mmCIF file of C-alpha atoms and ligand atoms in Angstrom:
data_model
loop_
_atom_site.group_PDB
_atom_site.id
_atom_site.type_symbol
_atom_site.label_atom_id
_atom_site.label_comp_id
_atom_site.label_asym_id
_atom_site.label_seq_id
_atom_site.Cartn_x
_atom_site.Cartn_y
_atom_site.Cartn_z
ATOM 1 C CA UNK A 1 24.270 -8.633 0.731
ATOM 2 C CA UNK A 2 26.185 -6.290 -1.601
ATOM 3 C CA UNK A 3 24.654 -4.053 -4.256
ATOM 4 C CA UNK A 4 25.222 -5.689 -7.649
ATOM 5 C CA UNK A 5 23.927 -5.764 -11.202
ATOM 6 C CA UNK A 6 22.980 -9.447 -11.053
ATOM 7 C CA UNK A 7 19.662 -9.967 -12.847
ATOM 8 C CA UNK A 8 19.172 -13.718 -12.479
ATOM 9 C CA UNK A 9 15.589 -14.828 -11.946
ATOM 10 C CA UNK A 10 14.766 -15.748 -8.376
ATOM 11 C CA UNK A 11 12.564 -18.826 -7.924
ATOM 12 C CA UNK A 12 8.961 -17.872 -7.096
ATOM 13 C CA UNK A 13 8.151 -17.810 -3.406
ATOM 14 C CA UNK A 14 4.811 -17.862 -1.630
ATOM 15 C CA UNK A 15 3.471 -16.217 1.491
ATOM 16 C CA UNK A 16 0.092 -17.424 2.704
ATOM 17 C CA UNK A 17 -2.588 -15.193 4.208
ATOM 18 C CA UNK A 18 -4.447 -17.342 6.740
ATOM 19 C CA UNK A 19 -8.052 -16.179 7.003
ATOM 20 C CA UNK A 20 -10.082 -19.379 6.988
ATOM 21 C CA UNK A 21 -12.214 -19.571 3.855
ATOM 22 C CA UNK A 22 -10.812 -16.198 2.742
ATOM 23 C CA UNK A 23 -7.196 -17.459 2.767
ATOM 24 C CA UNK A 24 -5.022 -16.864 -0.298
ATOM 25 C CA UNK A 25 -1.425 -16.963 -1.463
ATOM 26 C CA UNK A 26 0.883 -14.085 -2.349
ATOM 27 C CA UNK A 27 3.197 -15.285 -5.124
ATOM 28 C CA UNK A 28 6.494 -13.400 -5.407
ATOM 29 C CA UNK A 29 8.978 -13.888 -8.233
ATOM 30 C CA UNK A 30 10.007 -13.036 -11.766
ATOM 31 C CA UNK A 31 8.502 -13.980 -15.156
ATOM 32 C CA UNK A 32 5.117 -14.475 -13.477
ATOM 33 C CA UNK A 33 2.898 -12.142 -15.477
ATOM 34 C CA UNK A 34 3.218 -13.942 -18.834
ATOM 35 C CA UNK A 35 3.105 -17.450 -17.465
ATOM 36 C CA UNK A 36 -0.373 -19.065 -17.747
ATOM 37 C CA UNK A 37 0.644 -21.369 -14.862
ATOM 38 C CA UNK A 38 0.582 -18.345 -12.533
ATOM 39 C CA UNK A 39 -3.185 -18.078 -13.012
ATOM 40 C CA UNK A 40 -4.040 -21.788 -13.231
ATOM 41 C CA UNK A 41 -5.657 -22.130 -9.792
ATOM 42 C CA UNK A 42 -8.105 -19.240 -10.242
ATOM 43 C CA UNK A 43 -11.828 -19.898 -10.545
ATOM 44 C CA UNK A 44 -13.046 -20.383 -14.092
ATOM 45 C CA UNK A 45 -15.506 -17.835 -15.486
ATOM 46 C CA UNK A 46 -16.784 -16.801 -18.879
ATOM 47 C CA UNK A 47 -15.406 -13.270 -18.508
ATOM 48 C CA UNK A 48 -12.616 -11.367 -16.826
ATOM 49 C CA UNK A 49 -12.051 -7.627 -16.528
ATOM 50 C CA UNK A 50 -8.558 -6.191 -16.286
ATOM 51 C CA UNK A 51 -8.633 -2.858 -14.452
ATOM 52 C CA UNK A 52 -5.533 -0.775 -15.016
ATOM 53 C CA UNK A 53 -4.542 2.822 -15.733
ATOM 54 C CA UNK A 54 -3.235 4.915 -18.602
ATOM 55 C CA UNK A 55 0.423 4.461 -17.553
ATOM 56 C CA UNK A 56 0.402 0.748 -16.771
ATOM 57 C CA UNK A 57 -1.876 -0.382 -19.615
ATOM 58 C CA UNK A 58 0.658 0.129 -22.435
ATOM 59 C CA UNK A 59 3.352 -1.610 -20.382
ATOM 60 C CA UNK A 60 1.605 -4.740 -19.130
ATOM 61 C CA UNK A 61 -2.096 -5.082 -20.041
ATOM 62 C CA UNK A 62 -1.556 -6.960 -23.313
ATOM 63 C CA UNK A 63 0.824 -9.387 -21.659
ATOM 64 C CA UNK A 64 -1.578 -10.159 -18.839
ATOM 65 C CA UNK A 65 -4.453 -10.550 -21.268
ATOM 66 C CA UNK A 66 -2.441 -13.012 -23.376
ATOM 67 C CA UNK A 67 -1.551 -15.085 -20.300
ATOM 68 C CA UNK A 68 -5.201 -15.214 -19.213
ATOM 69 C CA UNK A 69 -6.605 -15.952 -22.670
ATOM 70 C CA UNK A 70 -6.679 -19.728 -22.250
ATOM 71 C CA UNK A 71 -8.622 -19.426 -19.024
ATOM 72 C CA UNK A 72 -11.248 -16.757 -19.734
ATOM 73 C CA UNK A 73 -13.069 -16.840 -23.119
ATOM 74 C CA UNK A 74 -13.777 -13.095 -22.958
ATOM 75 C CA UNK A 75 -11.418 -10.572 -21.408
ATOM 76 C CA UNK A 76 -12.106 -6.845 -21.355
ATOM 77 C CA UNK A 77 -9.854 -4.072 -20.121
ATOM 78 C CA UNK A 78 -10.843 -0.777 -18.538
ATOM 79 C CA UNK A 79 -8.185 1.938 -18.440
ATOM 80 C CA UNK A 80 -8.579 4.482 -15.630
ATOM 81 C CA UNK A 81 -6.923 7.897 -15.476
ATOM 82 C CA UNK A 82 -3.647 7.743 -13.539
ATOM 83 C CA UNK A 83 -3.252 9.472 -10.200
ATOM 84 C CA UNK A 84 -4.226 9.626 -6.543
ATOM 85 C CA UNK A 85 -6.471 12.578 -7.435
ATOM 86 C CA UNK A 86 -8.605 10.133 -9.467
ATOM 87 C CA UNK A 87 -9.163 7.733 -6.560
ATOM 88 C CA UNK A 88 -12.778 8.837 -6.242
ATOM 89 C CA UNK A 89 -16.411 8.009 -7.031
ATOM 90 C CA UNK A 90 -16.246 9.191 -10.640
ATOM 91 C CA UNK A 91 -13.342 6.891 -11.490
ATOM 92 C CA UNK A 92 -14.797 4.006 -9.510
ATOM 93 C CA UNK A 93 -17.924 4.368 -11.601
ATOM 94 C CA UNK A 94 -15.885 3.746 -14.773
ATOM 95 C CA UNK A 95 -15.281 0.204 -13.473
ATOM 96 C CA UNK A 96 -19.004 -0.330 -12.842
ATOM 97 C CA UNK A 97 -19.774 1.130 -16.298
ATOM 98 C CA UNK A 98 -17.410 -1.386 -17.904
ATOM 99 C CA UNK A 99 -18.793 -4.302 -15.901
ATOM 100 C CA UNK A 100 -22.381 -3.479 -16.831
ATOM 101 C CA UNK A 101 -21.681 -2.562 -20.454
ATOM 102 C CA UNK A 102 -19.988 -5.938 -20.928
ATOM 103 C CA UNK A 103 -22.816 -7.829 -19.220
ATOM 104 C CA UNK A 104 -20.490 -9.124 -16.506
ATOM 105 C CA UNK A 105 -22.023 -11.725 -14.227
ATOM 106 C CA UNK A 106 -21.364 -12.808 -10.634
ATOM 107 C CA UNK A 107 -18.475 -15.039 -11.637
ATOM 108 C CA UNK A 108 -16.587 -12.376 -13.588
ATOM 109 C CA UNK A 109 -13.066 -12.079 -12.189
ATOM 110 C CA UNK A 110 -11.514 -8.610 -11.811
ATOM 111 C CA UNK A 111 -7.748 -8.196 -12.158
ATOM 112 C CA UNK A 112 -6.222 -5.102 -10.541
ATOM 113 C CA UNK A 113 -3.136 -4.394 -12.662
ATOM 114 C CA UNK A 114 -1.252 -1.411 -11.278
ATOM 115 C CA UNK A 115 -0.269 0.320 -8.076
ATOM 116 C CA UNK A 116 -2.191 0.877 -4.885
ATOM 117 C CA UNK A 117 -4.643 3.314 -6.445
ATOM 118 C CA UNK A 118 -5.811 0.780 -9.041
ATOM 119 C CA UNK A 119 -5.720 -2.003 -6.427
ATOM 120 C CA UNK A 120 -7.777 -0.127 -3.828
ATOM 121 C CA UNK A 121 -10.401 0.929 -6.386
ATOM 122 C CA UNK A 122 -10.642 -2.450 -8.110
ATOM 123 C CA UNK A 123 -11.033 -4.164 -4.754
ATOM 124 C CA UNK A 124 -13.829 -1.781 -3.774
ATOM 125 C CA UNK A 125 -15.552 -2.341 -7.129
ATOM 126 C CA UNK A 126 -15.219 -6.122 -6.679
ATOM 127 C CA UNK A 127 -16.642 -5.872 -3.145
ATOM 128 C CA UNK A 128 -19.731 -4.045 -4.328
ATOM 129 C CA UNK A 129 -20.505 -5.214 -7.892
ATOM 130 C CA UNK A 130 -23.431 -7.628 -7.525
ATOM 131 C CA UNK A 131 -22.532 -7.624 -3.777
ATOM 132 C CA UNK A 132 -19.191 -9.245 -4.444
ATOM 133 C CA UNK A 133 -17.248 -10.819 -7.316
ATOM 134 C CA UNK A 134 -13.792 -12.442 -7.197
ATOM 135 C CA UNK A 135 -10.729 -10.304 -7.739
ATOM 136 C CA UNK A 136 -6.985 -10.717 -8.100
ATOM 137 C CA UNK A 137 -4.276 -8.253 -7.166
ATOM 138 C CA UNK A 138 -1.443 -7.846 -9.700
ATOM 139 C CA UNK A 139 0.586 -5.087 -8.031
ATOM 140 C CA UNK A 140 3.150 -3.335 -10.224
ATOM 141 C CA UNK A 141 4.583 -0.808 -7.749
ATOM 142 C CA UNK A 142 6.890 -1.620 -4.868
ATOM 143 C CA UNK A 143 4.414 -0.027 -2.473
ATOM 144 C CA UNK A 144 1.571 -2.183 -3.737
ATOM 145 C CA UNK A 145 3.696 -5.361 -3.613
ATOM 146 C CA UNK A 146 4.751 -4.832 0.003
ATOM 147 C CA UNK A 147 1.539 -3.415 1.383
ATOM 148 C CA UNK A 148 -1.590 -2.293 -0.437
ATOM 149 C CA UNK A 149 -2.316 -5.454 -2.454
ATOM 150 C CA UNK A 150 -2.249 -7.569 0.712
ATOM 151 C CA UNK A 151 -4.857 -7.697 3.448
ATOM 152 C CA UNK A 152 -8.102 -6.673 1.780
ATOM 153 C CA UNK A 153 -8.395 -2.976 2.568
ATOM 154 C CA UNK A 154 -10.142 -1.293 -0.364
ATOM 155 C CA UNK A 155 -11.179 2.343 -0.597
ATOM 156 C CA UNK A 156 -11.569 5.624 -2.381
ATOM 157 C CA UNK A 157 -10.703 9.065 -1.016
ATOM 158 C CA UNK A 158 -13.101 11.825 0.006
ATOM 159 C CA UNK A 159 -11.981 15.465 -0.324
ATOM 160 C CA UNK A 160 -12.205 15.682 3.480
ATOM 161 C CA UNK A 161 -10.346 12.478 4.273
ATOM 162 C CA UNK A 162 -8.102 9.804 2.840
ATOM 163 C CA UNK A 163 -9.509 6.293 2.166
ATOM 164 C CA UNK A 164 -12.672 7.197 4.069
ATOM 165 C CA UNK A 165 -15.073 5.173 1.897
ATOM 166 C CA UNK A 166 -14.368 1.498 1.323
ATOM 167 C CA UNK A 167 -14.674 -2.091 2.447
ATOM 168 C CA UNK A 168 -12.637 -4.994 3.749
ATOM 169 C CA UNK A 169 -12.628 -7.462 0.858
ATOM 170 C CA UNK A 170 -9.926 -10.056 0.280
ATOM 171 C CA UNK A 171 -8.538 -10.966 -3.150
ATOM 172 C CA UNK A 172 -8.303 -14.578 -4.352
ATOM 173 C CA UNK A 173 -4.621 -14.258 -5.177
ATOM 174 C CA UNK A 174 -1.817 -11.688 -5.150
ATOM 175 C CA UNK A 175 0.885 -11.942 -7.822
ATOM 176 C CA UNK A 176 4.002 -9.802 -7.295
ATOM 177 C CA UNK A 177 6.028 -9.965 -10.497
ATOM 178 C CA UNK A 178 9.294 -8.275 -9.547
ATOM 179 C CA UNK A 179 10.108 -7.675 -13.226
ATOM 180 C CA UNK A 180 7.430 -4.972 -13.354
ATOM 181 C CA UNK A 181 9.448 -2.886 -10.898
ATOM 182 C CA UNK A 182 12.050 -2.233 -13.597
ATOM 183 C CA UNK A 183 9.836 0.389 -15.234
ATOM 184 C CA UNK A 184 8.875 2.104 -11.997
ATOM 185 C CA UNK A 185 10.016 5.753 -11.716
ATOM 186 C CA UNK A 186 12.689 6.334 -9.065
ATOM 187 C CA UNK A 187 10.385 8.535 -6.963
ATOM 188 C CA UNK A 188 7.822 5.703 -6.837
ATOM 189 C CA UNK A 189 10.511 3.214 -5.795
ATOM 190 C CA UNK A 190 11.356 5.454 -2.843
ATOM 191 C CA UNK A 191 7.662 5.708 -1.955
ATOM 192 C CA UNK A 192 7.548 1.909 -1.740
ATOM 193 C CA UNK A 193 10.614 1.887 0.498
ATOM 194 C CA UNK A 194 8.651 3.934 3.043
ATOM 195 C CA UNK A 195 6.219 1.067 3.602
ATOM 196 C CA UNK A 196 9.100 -1.441 3.773
ATOM 197 C CA UNK A 197 10.974 0.650 6.352
ATOM 198 C CA UNK A 198 7.740 0.882 8.373
ATOM 199 C CA UNK A 199 7.802 -2.835 9.174
ATOM 200 C CA UNK A 200 11.089 -2.558 11.099
ATOM 201 C CA UNK A 201 10.151 -0.218 13.960
ATOM 202 C CA UNK A 202 6.696 -1.763 14.396
ATOM 203 C CA UNK A 203 7.574 -5.456 14.203
ATOM 204 C CA UNK A 204 11.047 -6.618 13.238
ATOM 205 C CA UNK A 205 14.295 -4.845 14.077
ATOM 206 C CA UNK A 206 16.345 -7.596 12.405
ATOM 207 C CA UNK A 207 14.573 -6.623 9.163
ATOM 208 C CA UNK A 208 15.303 -2.961 9.917
ATOM 209 C CA UNK A 209 19.002 -3.827 10.260
ATOM 210 C CA UNK A 210 18.795 -5.688 6.944
ATOM 211 C CA UNK A 211 17.164 -2.715 5.178
ATOM 212 C CA UNK A 212 19.915 -0.409 6.444
ATOM 213 C CA UNK A 213 22.581 -2.815 5.190
ATOM 214 C CA UNK A 214 20.883 -3.376 1.819
ATOM 215 C CA UNK A 215 19.439 0.023 1.003
ATOM 216 C CA UNK A 216 21.831 0.579 -1.896
ATOM 217 C CA UNK A 217 20.896 -2.813 -3.375
ATOM 218 C CA UNK A 218 17.203 -1.945 -3.061
ATOM 219 C CA UNK A 219 17.710 1.455 -4.687
ATOM 220 C CA UNK A 220 19.635 -0.306 -7.474
ATOM 221 C CA UNK A 221 16.677 -2.731 -7.857
ATOM 222 C CA UNK A 222 18.910 -5.721 -7.276
ATOM 223 C CA UNK A 223 16.481 -8.646 -7.782
ATOM 224 C CA UNK A 224 17.505 -10.710 -4.757
ATOM 225 C CA UNK A 225 17.240 -7.689 -2.473
ATOM 226 C CA UNK A 226 13.818 -6.747 -3.848
ATOM 227 C CA UNK A 227 12.633 -10.347 -3.521
ATOM 228 C CA UNK A 228 13.670 -10.506 0.126
ATOM 229 C CA UNK A 229 12.161 -7.104 0.954
ATOM 230 C CA UNK A 230 8.832 -7.961 -0.686
ATOM 231 C CA UNK A 231 8.684 -11.399 0.917
ATOM 232 C CA UNK A 232 9.573 -10.278 4.451
ATOM 233 C CA UNK A 233 7.175 -7.324 4.240
ATOM 234 C CA UNK A 234 4.361 -9.617 3.101
ATOM 235 C CA UNK A 235 5.178 -12.109 5.878
ATOM 236 C CA UNK A 236 4.932 -9.405 8.533
ATOM 237 C CA UNK A 237 1.727 -8.012 7.072
ATOM 238 C CA UNK A 238 0.228 -11.514 6.680
ATOM 239 C CA UNK A 239 0.952 -12.254 10.325
ATOM 240 C CA UNK A 240 -0.776 -9.062 11.494
ATOM 241 C CA UNK A 241 -3.761 -9.384 9.142
ATOM 242 C CA UNK A 242 -4.162 -13.074 10.060
ATOM 243 C CA UNK A 243 -4.663 -12.012 13.690
ATOM 244 C CA UNK A 244 -6.811 -8.938 13.093
ATOM 245 C CA UNK A 245 -8.357 -8.799 9.626
ATOM 246 C CA UNK A 246 -10.756 -5.901 10.287
ATOM 247 C CA UNK A 247 -8.515 -3.757 12.496
ATOM 248 C CA UNK A 248 -10.217 -4.328 15.828
ATOM 249 C CA UNK A 249 -6.837 -3.587 17.425
ATOM 250 C CA UNK A 250 -3.438 -4.939 16.366
ATOM 251 C CA UNK A 251 -3.730 -4.117 12.646
ATOM 252 C CA UNK A 252 -3.614 -0.395 13.457
ATOM 253 C CA UNK A 253 0.167 -0.712 13.935
ATOM 254 C CA UNK A 254 0.459 -0.991 10.136
ATOM 255 C CA UNK A 255 -0.579 2.660 10.090
ATOM 256 C CA UNK A 256 2.662 3.852 11.714
ATOM 257 C CA UNK A 257 3.343 7.289 10.193
ATOM 258 C CA UNK A 258 0.025 7.276 8.348
ATOM 259 C CA UNK A 259 -1.973 9.563 10.667
ATOM 260 C CA UNK A 260 0.444 12.411 9.920
ATOM 261 C CA UNK A 261 0.993 11.186 6.336
ATOM 262 C CA UNK A 262 -2.691 11.133 5.442
ATOM 263 C CA UNK A 263 -2.968 14.726 6.728
ATOM 264 C CA UNK A 264 -0.139 15.674 4.367
ATOM 265 C CA UNK A 265 -1.854 14.010 1.392
ATOM 266 C CA UNK A 266 -5.281 15.511 2.071
ATOM 267 C CA UNK A 267 -3.890 18.892 3.135
ATOM 268 C CA UNK A 268 -1.736 19.415 0.034
ATOM 269 C CA UNK A 269 -4.379 17.937 -2.300
ATOM 270 C CA UNK A 270 -4.274 14.283 -3.351
ATOM 271 C CA UNK A 271 -1.414 13.579 -5.731
ATOM 272 C CA UNK A 272 0.816 16.510 -4.707
ATOM 273 C CA UNK A 273 2.922 14.303 -2.459
ATOM 274 C CA UNK A 274 2.967 10.545 -2.983
ATOM 275 C CA UNK A 275 1.433 8.341 -0.320
ATOM 276 C CA UNK A 276 4.871 6.925 0.532
ATOM 277 C CA UNK A 277 6.293 10.440 0.857
ATOM 278 C CA UNK A 278 3.585 11.355 3.366
ATOM 279 C CA UNK A 279 4.343 8.141 5.246
ATOM 280 C CA UNK A 280 8.089 8.915 5.153
ATOM 281 C CA UNK A 281 7.868 12.255 6.963
ATOM 282 C CA UNK A 282 4.886 10.921 8.935
ATOM 283 C CA UNK A 283 7.087 8.199 10.450
ATOM 284 C CA UNK A 284 9.593 10.845 11.565
ATOM 285 C CA UNK A 285 6.759 12.757 13.237
ATOM 286 C CA UNK A 286 5.313 9.626 14.862
ATOM 287 C CA UNK A 287 8.759 8.567 16.094
ATOM 288 C CA UNK A 288 9.395 12.065 17.452
ATOM 289 C CA UNK A 289 6.061 11.900 19.271
ATOM 290 C CA UNK A 290 7.067 8.501 20.678
ATOM 291 C CA UNK A 291 10.303 9.997 21.938
ATOM 292 C CA UNK A 292 8.568 12.975 23.537
ATOM 293 C CA UNK A 293 6.171 10.573 25.253
ATOM 294 C CA UNK A 294 9.279 8.996 26.786
ATOM 295 C CA UNK A 295 8.943 5.693 24.921
ATOM 296 C CA UNK A 296 12.120 5.656 22.799
ATOM 297 C CA UNK A 297 15.358 7.582 22.787
ATOM 298 C CA UNK A 298 16.497 10.319 20.420
ATOM 299 C CA UNK A 299 19.176 8.056 18.939
ATOM 300 C CA UNK A 300 16.549 5.719 17.495
ATOM 301 C CA UNK A 301 14.548 8.616 16.044
ATOM 302 C CA UNK A 302 17.749 9.837 14.382
ATOM 303 C CA UNK A 303 18.536 6.362 13.041
ATOM 304 C CA UNK A 304 15.069 6.051 11.512
ATOM 305 C CA UNK A 305 15.219 9.586 10.105
ATOM 306 C CA UNK A 306 18.578 8.885 8.478
ATOM 307 C CA UNK A 307 17.285 5.734 6.784
ATOM 308 C CA UNK A 308 14.149 7.500 5.521
ATOM 309 C CA UNK A 309 16.262 10.307 4.077
ATOM 310 C CA UNK A 310 18.710 7.907 2.417
ATOM 311 C CA UNK A 311 15.751 6.120 0.839
ATOM 312 C CA UNK A 312 14.984 9.346 -1.031
ATOM 313 C CA UNK A 313 12.009 10.346 1.095
ATOM 314 C CA UNK A 314 11.189 13.655 2.789
ATOM 315 C CA UNK A 315 12.055 13.729 6.486
ATOM 316 C CA UNK A 316 10.331 17.063 7.114
ATOM 317 C CA UNK A 317 6.594 17.581 6.742
ATOM 318 C CA UNK A 318 5.296 20.345 4.473
ATOM 319 C CA UNK A 319 3.546 23.476 5.697
ATOM 320 C CA UNK A 320 -0.188 22.934 5.271
ATOM 321 C CA UNK A 321 -1.226 26.428 6.382
ATOM 322 C CA UNK A 322 0.529 29.772 6.610
ATOM 323 C CA UNK A 323 -0.961 30.907 9.911
ATOM 324 C CA UNK A 324 -1.649 27.834 12.078
ATOM 325 C CA UNK A 325 0.155 24.906 10.441
ATOM 326 C CA UNK A 326 -0.088 22.608 13.471
ATOM 327 C CA UNK A 327 -3.766 23.452 13.843
ATOM 328 C CA UNK A 328 -4.400 22.456 10.228
ATOM 329 C CA UNK A 329 -2.617 19.108 10.778
ATOM 330 C CA UNK A 330 -4.740 18.499 13.880
ATOM 331 C CA UNK A 331 -7.932 19.366 12.015
ATOM 332 C CA UNK A 332 -7.085 16.922 9.213
ATOM 333 C CA UNK A 333 -5.965 14.176 11.608
ATOM 334 C CA UNK A 334 -9.297 14.271 13.438
ATOM 335 C CA UNK A 335 -10.827 12.776 10.246
ATOM 336 C CA UNK A 336 -8.487 9.764 10.537
ATOM 337 C CA UNK A 337 -10.302 6.407 10.715
ATOM 338 C CA UNK A 338 -8.645 5.588 14.052
ATOM 339 C CA UNK A 339 -10.060 8.761 15.651
ATOM 340 C CA UNK A 340 -12.889 8.277 18.142
ATOM 341 C CA UNK A 341 -15.166 11.138 19.240
ATOM 342 C CA UNK A 342 -12.692 13.572 17.682
ATOM 343 C CA UNK A 343 -9.782 12.139 19.703
ATOM 344 C CA UNK A 344 -6.804 11.307 17.511
ATOM 345 C CA UNK A 345 -5.108 7.913 17.987
ATOM 346 C CA UNK A 346 -1.419 7.751 17.102
ATOM 347 C CA UNK A 347 0.628 4.662 16.316
ATOM 348 C CA UNK A 348 3.727 5.096 18.476
ATOM 349 C CA UNK A 349 6.868 3.037 18.876
ATOM 350 C CA UNK A 350 7.015 1.840 22.478
ATOM 351 C CA UNK A 351 10.340 0.103 21.899
ATOM 352 C CA UNK A 352 12.240 -0.473 18.644
ATOM 353 C CA UNK A 353 10.371 -3.364 16.974
ATOM 354 C CA UNK A 354 7.140 -2.850 18.903
ATOM 355 C CA UNK A 355 4.230 -0.463 18.327
ATOM 356 C CA UNK A 356 1.144 0.636 20.245
ATOM 357 C CA UNK A 357 -1.779 3.004 19.770
ATOM 358 C CA UNK A 358 -1.878 6.042 22.070
ATOM 359 C CA UNK A 359 -3.533 9.416 22.450
ATOM 360 C CA UNK A 360 -1.426 12.509 23.104
ATOM 361 C CA UNK A 361 -2.199 16.024 24.357
ATOM 362 C CA UNK A 362 -2.763 18.542 21.543
ATOM 363 C CA UNK A 363 0.004 20.760 22.911
ATOM 364 C CA UNK A 364 2.531 17.959 22.599
ATOM 365 C CA UNK A 365 1.377 17.076 19.081
ATOM 366 C CA UNK A 366 1.631 20.738 18.120
ATOM 367 C CA UNK A 367 5.206 20.843 19.397
ATOM 368 C CA UNK A 368 6.073 17.737 17.391
ATOM 369 C CA UNK A 369 4.572 19.208 14.213
ATOM 370 C CA UNK A 370 6.406 22.485 14.745
ATOM 371 C CA UNK A 371 9.685 20.597 15.187
ATOM 372 C CA UNK A 372 9.129 18.261 12.224
ATOM 373 C CA UNK A 373 7.849 20.593 9.504
ATOM 374 C CA UNK A 374 10.062 22.384 7.022
HETATM 375 P P1 NAD B 1 -0.065 4.507 -7.542
HETATM 376 O O1 NAD B 1 -1.042 3.430 -7.641
HETATM 377 O O2 NAD B 1 -0.524 5.894 -7.820
HETATM 378 O O3 NAD B 1 1.159 4.167 -8.497
HETATM 379 C C1 NAD B 1 2.238 5.057 -8.549
HETATM 380 C C2 NAD B 1 2.561 5.506 -9.978
HETATM 381 O O4 NAD B 1 3.320 4.481 -10.622
HETATM 382 C C3 NAD B 1 1.352 5.727 -10.863
HETATM 383 O O5 NAD B 1 1.609 6.818 -11.709
HETATM 384 C C4 NAD B 1 1.265 4.448 -11.664
HETATM 385 O O6 NAD B 1 0.589 4.604 -12.885
HETATM 386 C C5 NAD B 1 2.714 4.129 -11.873
HETATM 387 N N1 NAD B 1 3.050 2.741 -12.094
HETATM 388 C C6 NAD B 1 2.504 1.663 -11.501
HETATM 389 N N2 NAD B 1 3.199 0.558 -11.832
HETATM 390 C C7 NAD B 1 4.180 0.941 -12.673
HETATM 391 C C8 NAD B 1 5.224 0.266 -13.336
HETATM 392 N N3 NAD B 1 5.446 -1.021 -13.143
HETATM 393 N N4 NAD B 1 6.026 0.975 -14.142
HETATM 394 C C9 NAD B 1 5.847 2.319 -14.289
HETATM 395 N N5 NAD B 1 4.910 3.021 -13.662
HETATM 396 C C10 NAD B 1 4.083 2.331 -12.853
HETATM 397 O O7 NAD B 1 0.604 4.558 -6.086
HETATM 398 P P2 NAD B 1 1.095 3.428 -5.089
HETATM 399 O O8 NAD B 1 2.221 4.033 -4.374
HETATM 400 O O9 NAD B 1 1.274 2.131 -5.755
HETATM 401 O O10 NAD B 1 -0.143 3.247 -4.110
HETATM 402 C C11 NAD B 1 -0.571 4.307 -3.295
HETATM 403 C C12 NAD B 1 -2.005 4.061 -2.923
HETATM 404 O O11 NAD B 1 -2.101 2.863 -2.171
HETATM 405 C C13 NAD B 1 -2.606 5.157 -2.072
HETATM 406 O O12 NAD B 1 -3.868 5.500 -2.565
HETATM 407 C C14 NAD B 1 -2.718 4.528 -0.710
HETATM 408 O O13 NAD B 1 -3.773 5.043 0.046
HETATM 409 C C15 NAD B 1 -2.934 3.092 -1.059
HETATM 410 N N6 NAD B 1 -2.552 2.148 -0.006
HETATM 411 C C16 NAD B 1 -3.436 1.199 0.328
HETATM 412 C C17 NAD B 1 -3.110 0.239 1.281
HETATM 413 C C18 NAD B 1 -4.060 -0.859 1.597
HETATM 414 O O14 NAD B 1 -3.822 -1.606 2.550
HETATM 415 N N7 NAD B 1 -5.106 -1.052 0.827
HETATM 416 C C19 NAD B 1 -1.845 0.290 1.886
HETATM 417 C C20 NAD B 1 -0.961 1.276 1.527
HETATM 418 C C21 NAD B 1 -1.324 2.208 0.557
HETATM 419 N N1 LIG B 2 -1.762 -0.443 5.170
HETATM 420 C C1 LIG B 2 -2.408 -0.627 6.421
HETATM 421 C C2 LIG B 2 -3.231 -1.858 6.502
HETATM 422 O O1 LIG B 2 -3.335 -2.595 5.556
HETATM 423 O O2 LIG B 2 -3.819 -2.117 7.517
#
C-alpha cells in the first residue's frame, strides 16, 4: 500500500471479543460518532453520562451527545482535567461526584470519550459505581483504538506504580471512529504506533512486515492504512484476551516493553513521557534483553529499533537517576504487576512473532539498561 492523500470513507468493520456473556463488538470505521445507528444496540436507560476531558470535550462531546439524544432522555457530561498526571483518585472521584449529583441509577450508561486515560478511569468508575454499571468505550486516540479500549483493563495510577489500582471490567461496545484521529497531535499518533508495532514481535510477523511497508501511510493518517492497523491490532488483542481475560498467563505478552516503559513513566513523573514513548524505548530494552538471553539475534533487535525510531518514538531510555540509573529502574520495575515476591518478570521475544515471560539476573538487566539509556 502506498502513502496517499485519499480520504474516502472505509466501510465499518467489526472485531468481536469472545468472552461468553461479556462478549462485545469493536466497531471500526468513519462517520460513526454522529450516526445514531452506531449506538442502536445499546441497553436503554433513562440517563447516560459522557466522561471526557478538557481537550476532547470541545471537539467531540456535543456530537456524541446529539447522536445519543434519541436513546437516552437525559445525558450529562463530566469533563476531567487532561493528562496522565490526573489519572488518580481525585479525578476518579469527579466521575462519582457527577454520577451521584445527577441521581444516576444502576442502568445509567457511561461513555468514555477520549484516550486511554479517560477510558481506563471511566471503566474503573463503571466497575465500582453501584458495584457495576454498563459502559461504552469511544476511543479517540490511536493508542486507545488499538489497545486500551479493548479487553477490560481499567485502572488509576499510584505515585509508586503505574495502573496499580483497578479492575477487569468489560465494556458493552467499543466504537473506533477513525475520523477522530485527524485532530490528534503528531506526538500522540506516534505513541499509538508503539502499541501497534508491539503486536508484530509478540504475535504476527506478517503484520510487522506490513507496518514497515506502510509506516509512511500511517504517519500520513491515510484512512485505509489506519483502518487496517486498528483492525489487525484489535484482532490480535481480541484473540489473546479471549483466551486469557484476567492475565493468568498468555495475556502478559501484551505487556512487551511495558515493564521498562512503566518504570520510565513512574520514574520521570506521570505525563513527562507519554505511555507510548515509554513503551517505544521499553521494547528496545526488552528486545535487547531477549537477545542477551540468547533468544533472538542482533539483526532483529536492530530491525525493531529502526522501526520504532522511524515511527517518531524514543529508542533510548531516559536517565532516571544520576548515581545508580539501573538501580532506579530495577527498584521501579519491582512494583510491576507481573512481579512476584520482588522478582521481576519480563516479556521477552523468544522468536520473532512469539513472546514468553522470563526472569533475568539483575546483573544482566543492569547491563541492558546501561546499554539502552541515553
Ligand atoms: P491520553 O488518554 O492521555 O490521550 C493523549 C492526549 O491526546 C491527551 O492530551 C488527550 O486529551 C488528547 N486527545 C485524545 N483524543 C484526541 C483527539 N481525537 N484529538 C486531539 N487530542 C486528543 O493517552 P493515550 O495514549 O490515549 O492512553 C494512554 C493511557 O492508556 C495510559 O494511562 C496507559 O496506561 C493506558 N493504557 C491502558 C491499556 C489498557 O489495556 N487498559 C492499554 C494501553 C494503555
Ligand atoms: N495492554 C495490555 C493488556 O491489555 O493486557
